[in-house]
Tab-separated table of C-alpha atoms in Angstrom:
chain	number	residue	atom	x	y	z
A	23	UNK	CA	145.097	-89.739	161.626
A	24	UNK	CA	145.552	-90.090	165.524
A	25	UNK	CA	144.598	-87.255	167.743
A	26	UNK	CA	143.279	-85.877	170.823
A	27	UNK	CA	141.276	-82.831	172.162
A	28	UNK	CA	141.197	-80.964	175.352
A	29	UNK	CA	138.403	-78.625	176.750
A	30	UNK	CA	139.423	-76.464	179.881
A	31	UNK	CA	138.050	-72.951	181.381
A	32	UNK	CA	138.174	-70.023	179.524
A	33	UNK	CA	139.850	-68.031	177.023
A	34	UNK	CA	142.908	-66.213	177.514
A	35	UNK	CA	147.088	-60.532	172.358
A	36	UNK	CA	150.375	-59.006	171.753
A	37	UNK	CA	153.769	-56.965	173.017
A	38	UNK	CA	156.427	-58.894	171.751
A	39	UNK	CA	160.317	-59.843	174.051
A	40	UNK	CA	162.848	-62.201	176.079
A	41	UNK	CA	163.780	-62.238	179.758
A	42	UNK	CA	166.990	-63.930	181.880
A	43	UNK	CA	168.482	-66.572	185.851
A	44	UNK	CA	167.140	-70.083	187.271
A	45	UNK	CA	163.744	-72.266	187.323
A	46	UNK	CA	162.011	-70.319	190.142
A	47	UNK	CA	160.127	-71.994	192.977
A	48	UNK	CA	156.325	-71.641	193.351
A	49	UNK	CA	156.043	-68.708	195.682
A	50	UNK	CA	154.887	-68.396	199.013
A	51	UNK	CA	151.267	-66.922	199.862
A	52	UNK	CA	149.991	-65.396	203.210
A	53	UNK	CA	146.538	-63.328	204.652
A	54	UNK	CA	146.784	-59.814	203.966
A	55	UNK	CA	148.224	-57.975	206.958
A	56	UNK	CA	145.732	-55.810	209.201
A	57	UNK	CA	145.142	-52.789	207.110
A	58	UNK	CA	147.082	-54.009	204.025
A	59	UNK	CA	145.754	-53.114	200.513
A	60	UNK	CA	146.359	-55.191	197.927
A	61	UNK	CA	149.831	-54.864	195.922
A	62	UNK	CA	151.929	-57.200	193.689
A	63	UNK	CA	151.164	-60.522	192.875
A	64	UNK	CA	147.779	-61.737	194.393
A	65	UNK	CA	145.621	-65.080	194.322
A	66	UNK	CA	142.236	-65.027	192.865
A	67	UNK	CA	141.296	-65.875	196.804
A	68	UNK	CA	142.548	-62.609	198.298
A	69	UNK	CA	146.165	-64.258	199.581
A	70	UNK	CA	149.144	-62.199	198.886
A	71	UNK	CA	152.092	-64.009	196.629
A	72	UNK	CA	155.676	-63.716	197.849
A	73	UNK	CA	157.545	-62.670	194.163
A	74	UNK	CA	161.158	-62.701	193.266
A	75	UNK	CA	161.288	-61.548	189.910
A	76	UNK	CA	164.673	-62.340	189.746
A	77	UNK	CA	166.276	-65.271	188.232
A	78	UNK	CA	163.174	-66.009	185.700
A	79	UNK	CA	165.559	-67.871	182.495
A	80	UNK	CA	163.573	-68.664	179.481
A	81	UNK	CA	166.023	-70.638	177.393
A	82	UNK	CA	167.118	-68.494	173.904
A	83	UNK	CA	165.734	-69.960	170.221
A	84	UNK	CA	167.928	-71.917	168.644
A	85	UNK	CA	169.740	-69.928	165.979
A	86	UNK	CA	168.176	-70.710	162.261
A	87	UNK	CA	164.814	-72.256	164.275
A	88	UNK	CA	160.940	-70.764	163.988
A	89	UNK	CA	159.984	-67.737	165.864
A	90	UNK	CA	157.965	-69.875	168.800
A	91	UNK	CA	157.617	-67.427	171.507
A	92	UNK	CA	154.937	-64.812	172.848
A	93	UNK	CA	156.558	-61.580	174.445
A	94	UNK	CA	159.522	-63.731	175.129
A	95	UNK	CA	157.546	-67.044	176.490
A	96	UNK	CA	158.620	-70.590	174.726
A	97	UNK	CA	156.618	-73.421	175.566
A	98	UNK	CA	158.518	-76.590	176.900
A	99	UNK	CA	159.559	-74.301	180.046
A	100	UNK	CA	158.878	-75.091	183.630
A	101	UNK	CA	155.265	-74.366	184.579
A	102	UNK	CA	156.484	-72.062	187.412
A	103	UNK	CA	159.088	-70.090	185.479
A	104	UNK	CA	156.185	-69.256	183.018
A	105	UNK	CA	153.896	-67.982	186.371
A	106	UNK	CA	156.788	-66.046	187.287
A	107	UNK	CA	156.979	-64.184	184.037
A	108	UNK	CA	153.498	-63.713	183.609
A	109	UNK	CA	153.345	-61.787	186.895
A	110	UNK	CA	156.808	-60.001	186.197
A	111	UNK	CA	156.148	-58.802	182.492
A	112	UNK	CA	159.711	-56.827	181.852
A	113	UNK	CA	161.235	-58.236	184.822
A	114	UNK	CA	159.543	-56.377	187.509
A	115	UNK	CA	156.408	-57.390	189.838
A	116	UNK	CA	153.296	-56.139	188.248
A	117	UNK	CA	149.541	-56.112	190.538
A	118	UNK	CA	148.403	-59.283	189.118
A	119	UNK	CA	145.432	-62.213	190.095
A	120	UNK	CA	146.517	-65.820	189.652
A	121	UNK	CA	143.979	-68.098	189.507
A	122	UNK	CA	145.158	-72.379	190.037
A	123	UNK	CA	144.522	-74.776	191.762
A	124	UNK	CA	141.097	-75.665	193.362
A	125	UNK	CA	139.308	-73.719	190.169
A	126	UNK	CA	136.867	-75.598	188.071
A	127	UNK	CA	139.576	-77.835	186.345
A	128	UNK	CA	142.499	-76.095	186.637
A	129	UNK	CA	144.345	-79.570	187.748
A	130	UNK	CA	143.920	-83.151	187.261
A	131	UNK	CA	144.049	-86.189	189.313
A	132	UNK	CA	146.075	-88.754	187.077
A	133	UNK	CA	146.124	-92.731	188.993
A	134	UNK	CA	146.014	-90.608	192.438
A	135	UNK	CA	148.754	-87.829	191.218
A	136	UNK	CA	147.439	-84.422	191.313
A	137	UNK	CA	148.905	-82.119	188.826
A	138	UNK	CA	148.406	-78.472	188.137
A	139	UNK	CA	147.067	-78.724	184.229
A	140	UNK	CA	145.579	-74.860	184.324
A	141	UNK	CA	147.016	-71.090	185.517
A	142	UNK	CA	145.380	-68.217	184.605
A	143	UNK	CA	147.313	-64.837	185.327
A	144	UNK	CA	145.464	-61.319	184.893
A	145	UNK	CA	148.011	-57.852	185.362
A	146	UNK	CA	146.978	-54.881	185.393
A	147	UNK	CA	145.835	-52.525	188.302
A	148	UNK	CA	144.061	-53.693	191.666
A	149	UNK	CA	141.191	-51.659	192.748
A	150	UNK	CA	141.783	-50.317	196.237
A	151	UNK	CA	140.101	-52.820	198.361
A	152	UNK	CA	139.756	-56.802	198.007
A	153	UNK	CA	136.073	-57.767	197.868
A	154	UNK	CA	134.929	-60.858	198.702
A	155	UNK	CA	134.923	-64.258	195.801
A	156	UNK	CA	132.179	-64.500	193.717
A	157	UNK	CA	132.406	-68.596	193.943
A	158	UNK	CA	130.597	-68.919	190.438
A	159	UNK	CA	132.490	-66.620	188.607
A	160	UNK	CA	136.335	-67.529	188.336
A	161	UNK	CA	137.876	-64.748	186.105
A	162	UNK	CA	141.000	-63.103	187.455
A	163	UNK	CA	140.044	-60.166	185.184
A	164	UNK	CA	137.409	-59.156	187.317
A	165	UNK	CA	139.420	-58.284	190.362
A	166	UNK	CA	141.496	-55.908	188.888
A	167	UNK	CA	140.387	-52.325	187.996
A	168	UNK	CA	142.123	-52.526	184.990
A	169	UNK	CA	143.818	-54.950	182.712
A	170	UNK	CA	146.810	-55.101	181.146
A	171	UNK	CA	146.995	-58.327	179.680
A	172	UNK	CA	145.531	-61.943	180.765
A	173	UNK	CA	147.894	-65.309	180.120
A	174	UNK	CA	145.962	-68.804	180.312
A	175	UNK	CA	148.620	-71.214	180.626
A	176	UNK	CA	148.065	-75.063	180.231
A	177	UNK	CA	150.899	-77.277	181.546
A	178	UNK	CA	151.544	-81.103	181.684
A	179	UNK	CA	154.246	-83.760	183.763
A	180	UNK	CA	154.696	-84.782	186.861
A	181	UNK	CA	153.256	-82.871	190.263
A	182	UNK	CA	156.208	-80.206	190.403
A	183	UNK	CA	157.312	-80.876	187.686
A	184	UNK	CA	154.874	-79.503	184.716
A	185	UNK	CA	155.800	-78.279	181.448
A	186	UNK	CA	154.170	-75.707	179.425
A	187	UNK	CA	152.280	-77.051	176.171
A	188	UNK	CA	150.045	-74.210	175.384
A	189	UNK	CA	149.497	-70.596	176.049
A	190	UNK	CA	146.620	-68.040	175.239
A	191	UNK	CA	146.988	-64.436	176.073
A	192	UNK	CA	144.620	-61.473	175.241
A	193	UNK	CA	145.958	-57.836	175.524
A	194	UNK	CA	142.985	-55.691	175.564
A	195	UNK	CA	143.733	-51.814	175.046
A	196	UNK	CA	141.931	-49.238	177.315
A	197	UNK	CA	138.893	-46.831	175.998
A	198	UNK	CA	141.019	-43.624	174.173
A	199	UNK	CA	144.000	-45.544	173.663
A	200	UNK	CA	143.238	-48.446	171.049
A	201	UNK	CA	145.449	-48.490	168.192
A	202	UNK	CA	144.621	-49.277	164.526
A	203	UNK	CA	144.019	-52.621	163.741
A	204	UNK	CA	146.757	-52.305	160.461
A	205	UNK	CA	149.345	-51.199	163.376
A	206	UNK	CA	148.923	-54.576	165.285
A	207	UNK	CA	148.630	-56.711	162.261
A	208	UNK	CA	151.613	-55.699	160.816
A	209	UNK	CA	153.857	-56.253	164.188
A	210	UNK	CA	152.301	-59.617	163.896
A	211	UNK	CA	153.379	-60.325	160.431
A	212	UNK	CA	156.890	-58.342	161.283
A	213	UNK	CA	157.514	-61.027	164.501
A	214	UNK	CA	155.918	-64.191	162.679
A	215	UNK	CA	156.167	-63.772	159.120
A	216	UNK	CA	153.075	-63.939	156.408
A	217	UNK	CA	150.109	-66.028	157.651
A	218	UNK	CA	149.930	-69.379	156.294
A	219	UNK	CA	145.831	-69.433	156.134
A	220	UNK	CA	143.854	-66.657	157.443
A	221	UNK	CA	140.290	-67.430	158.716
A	222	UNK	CA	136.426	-66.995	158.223
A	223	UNK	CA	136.676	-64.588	161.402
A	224	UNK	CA	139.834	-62.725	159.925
A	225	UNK	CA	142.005	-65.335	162.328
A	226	UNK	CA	145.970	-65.357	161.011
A	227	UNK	CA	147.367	-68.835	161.396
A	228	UNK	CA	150.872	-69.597	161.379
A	229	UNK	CA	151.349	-73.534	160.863
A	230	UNK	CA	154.625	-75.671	160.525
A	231	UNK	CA	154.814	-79.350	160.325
A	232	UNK	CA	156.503	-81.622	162.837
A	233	UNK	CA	159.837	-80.949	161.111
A	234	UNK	CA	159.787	-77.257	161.953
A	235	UNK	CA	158.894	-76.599	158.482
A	236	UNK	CA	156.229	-74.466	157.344
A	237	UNK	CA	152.898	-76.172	156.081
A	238	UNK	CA	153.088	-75.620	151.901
A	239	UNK	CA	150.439	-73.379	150.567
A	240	UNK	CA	149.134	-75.615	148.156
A	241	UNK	CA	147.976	-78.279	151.115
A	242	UNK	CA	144.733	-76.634	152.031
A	243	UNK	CA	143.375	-79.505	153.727
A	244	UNK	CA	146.922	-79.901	155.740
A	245	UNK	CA	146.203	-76.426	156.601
A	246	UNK	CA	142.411	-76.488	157.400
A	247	UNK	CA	143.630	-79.537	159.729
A	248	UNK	CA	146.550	-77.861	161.299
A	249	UNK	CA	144.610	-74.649	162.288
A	250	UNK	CA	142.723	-76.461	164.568
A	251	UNK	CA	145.189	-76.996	166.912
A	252	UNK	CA	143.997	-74.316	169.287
A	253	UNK	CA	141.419	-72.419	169.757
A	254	UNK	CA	141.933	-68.670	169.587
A	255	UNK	CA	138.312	-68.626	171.713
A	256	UNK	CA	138.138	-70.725	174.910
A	257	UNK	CA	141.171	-73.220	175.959
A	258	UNK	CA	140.142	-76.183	173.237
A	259	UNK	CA	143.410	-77.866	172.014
A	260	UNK	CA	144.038	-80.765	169.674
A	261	UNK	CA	147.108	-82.718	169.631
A	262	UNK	CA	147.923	-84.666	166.963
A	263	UNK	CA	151.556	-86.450	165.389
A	264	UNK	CA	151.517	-84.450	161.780
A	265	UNK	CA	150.947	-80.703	162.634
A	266	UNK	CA	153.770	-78.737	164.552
A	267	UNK	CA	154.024	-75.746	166.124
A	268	UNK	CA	150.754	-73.787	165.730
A	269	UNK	CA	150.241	-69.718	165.782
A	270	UNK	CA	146.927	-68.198	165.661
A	271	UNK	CA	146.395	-64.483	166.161
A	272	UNK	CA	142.656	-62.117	166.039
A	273	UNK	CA	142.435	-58.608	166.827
A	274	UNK	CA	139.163	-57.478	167.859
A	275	UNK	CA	137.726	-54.170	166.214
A	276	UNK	CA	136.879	-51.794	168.905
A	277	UNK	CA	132.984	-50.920	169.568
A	278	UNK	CA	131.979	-48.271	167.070
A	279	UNK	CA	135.484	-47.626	164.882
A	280	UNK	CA	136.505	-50.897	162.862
A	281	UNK	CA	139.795	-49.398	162.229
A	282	UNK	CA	140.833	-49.553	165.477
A	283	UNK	CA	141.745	-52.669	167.886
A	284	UNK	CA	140.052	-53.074	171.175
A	285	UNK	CA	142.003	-56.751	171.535
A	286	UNK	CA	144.586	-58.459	170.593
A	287	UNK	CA	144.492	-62.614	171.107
A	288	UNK	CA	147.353	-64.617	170.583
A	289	UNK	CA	147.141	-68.462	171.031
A	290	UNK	CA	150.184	-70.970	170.491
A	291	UNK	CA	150.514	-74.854	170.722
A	292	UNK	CA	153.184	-77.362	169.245
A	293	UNK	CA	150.360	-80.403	168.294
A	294	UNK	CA	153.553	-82.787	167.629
A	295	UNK	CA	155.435	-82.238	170.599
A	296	UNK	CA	152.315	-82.562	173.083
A	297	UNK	CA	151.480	-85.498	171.058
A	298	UNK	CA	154.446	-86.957	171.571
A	299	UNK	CA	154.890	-86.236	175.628
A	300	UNK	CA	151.127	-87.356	176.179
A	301	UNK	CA	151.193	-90.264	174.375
A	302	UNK	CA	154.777	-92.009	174.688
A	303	UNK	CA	156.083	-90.279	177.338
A	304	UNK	CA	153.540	-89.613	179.705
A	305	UNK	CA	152.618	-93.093	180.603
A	306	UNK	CA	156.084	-94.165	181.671
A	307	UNK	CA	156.839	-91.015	183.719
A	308	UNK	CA	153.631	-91.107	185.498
A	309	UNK	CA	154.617	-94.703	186.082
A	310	UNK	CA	158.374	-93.916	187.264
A	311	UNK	CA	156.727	-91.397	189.259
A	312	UNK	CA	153.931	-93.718	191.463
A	313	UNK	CA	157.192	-96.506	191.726
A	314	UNK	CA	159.748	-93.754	193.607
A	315	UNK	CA	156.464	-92.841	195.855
A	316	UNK	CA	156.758	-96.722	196.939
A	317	UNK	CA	159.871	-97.158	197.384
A	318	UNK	CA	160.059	-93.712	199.698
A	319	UNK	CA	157.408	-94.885	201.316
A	320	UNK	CA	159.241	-98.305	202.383
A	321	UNK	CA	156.892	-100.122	200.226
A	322	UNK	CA	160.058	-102.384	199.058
A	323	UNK	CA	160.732	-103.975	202.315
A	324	UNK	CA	159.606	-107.646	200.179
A	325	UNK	CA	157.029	-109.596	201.237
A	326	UNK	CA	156.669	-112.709	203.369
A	327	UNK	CA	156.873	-116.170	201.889
């Protein structure tokens, strides 16, 4: 059977809602003003992000369809609605680091078209001062004092235009406060139902077929195939025309008490659906796309014969 894999960066856990207005802009950035700490929304470079949480609309589930969200975030949504609610978890601005762009390949160049393939987004709390970039080590987490949660978003379409196709997000819980493992498995279970496969490294998989409809449990191999969709570790994904949407969770036992979580990791994917866009539909746009760049650019004037 046909199918394709994709490496990227790193890896990117679990609270789980909805939020409401229209596809937001990308926001504006600017220097830090002369004694200006850090606040709000920041890039991994030190620039401060202009954020209007406002007007952030993540279309509703279709009634009767699979659960296919994390904390509220569908895939198939613009890339830049998906920033926005990464950096406004509950609606309002959160200190965050987003990291896109010019990172080690966090976009592509596709026949001369550059498009942003890659965001990373780390809340939490900024420390006091912004220290200079440590070029050889791009983790958002490590400009923040503490995190809250860290979304790794992969995206796909035309420049301005990119979709979301697969997310990762880790929630780690601070030293003191980590809560049993049995807690977070079973608001797991309660939001996605009963695992279809669970793992060697106590992974839960949730797995549905291109139809929507859940993988039987007597097809292991369907299964075994399915749940490699995305990696729960890293940003591997693997696209492919006979496994749907794909859910796989792992909560990491804190250091020292294996009852209790230090991590939660939540990764999700539909295999079909990118299958489908990359594949079919990506060509022609991508072709669309270069022809309206010649035609603005008065390429069409005819030639001389």
């Amino acid at each position: 059977m046909p199918h394709a894999t994709k490496f990227l960066v790193a890896a990117a856990a679990l609270s789980l809602a909805g939020c409401g207005g229209g596809d937001p802009k990308p926001s504006e950035t600017r220097d830090l003003a002369a004694g200006e700490g850090p606040s709000g929304a920041m890039t991994y470079y030190g620039k401060k992000i202009e954020v209007d949480c406002g007007g952030t609309m993540i279309p509703p589930r279709p009634e009767g369809s699979a659960v296919d969200d994390l904390r509220g975030l569908r895939l198939g949504i613009p890339l830049d609605t998906a920033v926005r609610f990464a950096q406004c978890p509950d609606g309002k601005e959160a200190d965050s680091i987003l990291l896109e762009g010019d990172g080690p390949q966090l976009s592509r160049d596709q026949a001369g078209l550059k498009i942003r393939s890659f965001v990373r987004v780390a809340t939490g709390q900024h420390k006091a001062r912004w220290n200079s970039t440590d070029v050889l080590n791009y983790d958002p987490r490590n400009r923040l004092e503490q995190v809250d949660a860290e979304w790794s978003l992969y995206a796909d379409g035309m420049p301005g235009q990119e979709k979301l196709y697969a997310l990762w997000l880790t929630q780690p819980f601070q030293k003191g406060g980590e809560p049993t493992i049995a807690s977070q498995q079973a608001a797991l279970e309660q939001k996605y139902g009963k695992p279809s496969l669970t793992g060697d490294r106590g992974e839960m998989f949730w797995l549905r077929g291109p139809d929507g409809k859940p993988l039987p449990e007597f097809d292991r191999e369907k299964l075994r195939e399915c749940s490699s969709g995305i990696s729960i570790y890293g940003t591997q994904m693997n696209w492919r025309p006979d496994c749907g949407l794909t859910i796989v969770a792992m909560i990491e036992p804190a250091y020292g008490n294996p009852q209790l979580a230090q991590a939660v990791r939540v990764a999700m994917i539909d295999a079909a659906a990118y299958y489908d866009y990359e594949v079919n539909r990506f060509p022609q746009e991508r072709d669309a796309y270069r022809a309206s760049q010649a035609a603005d650019a008065g390429a069409n004037q005819g030639g001389k014969f």
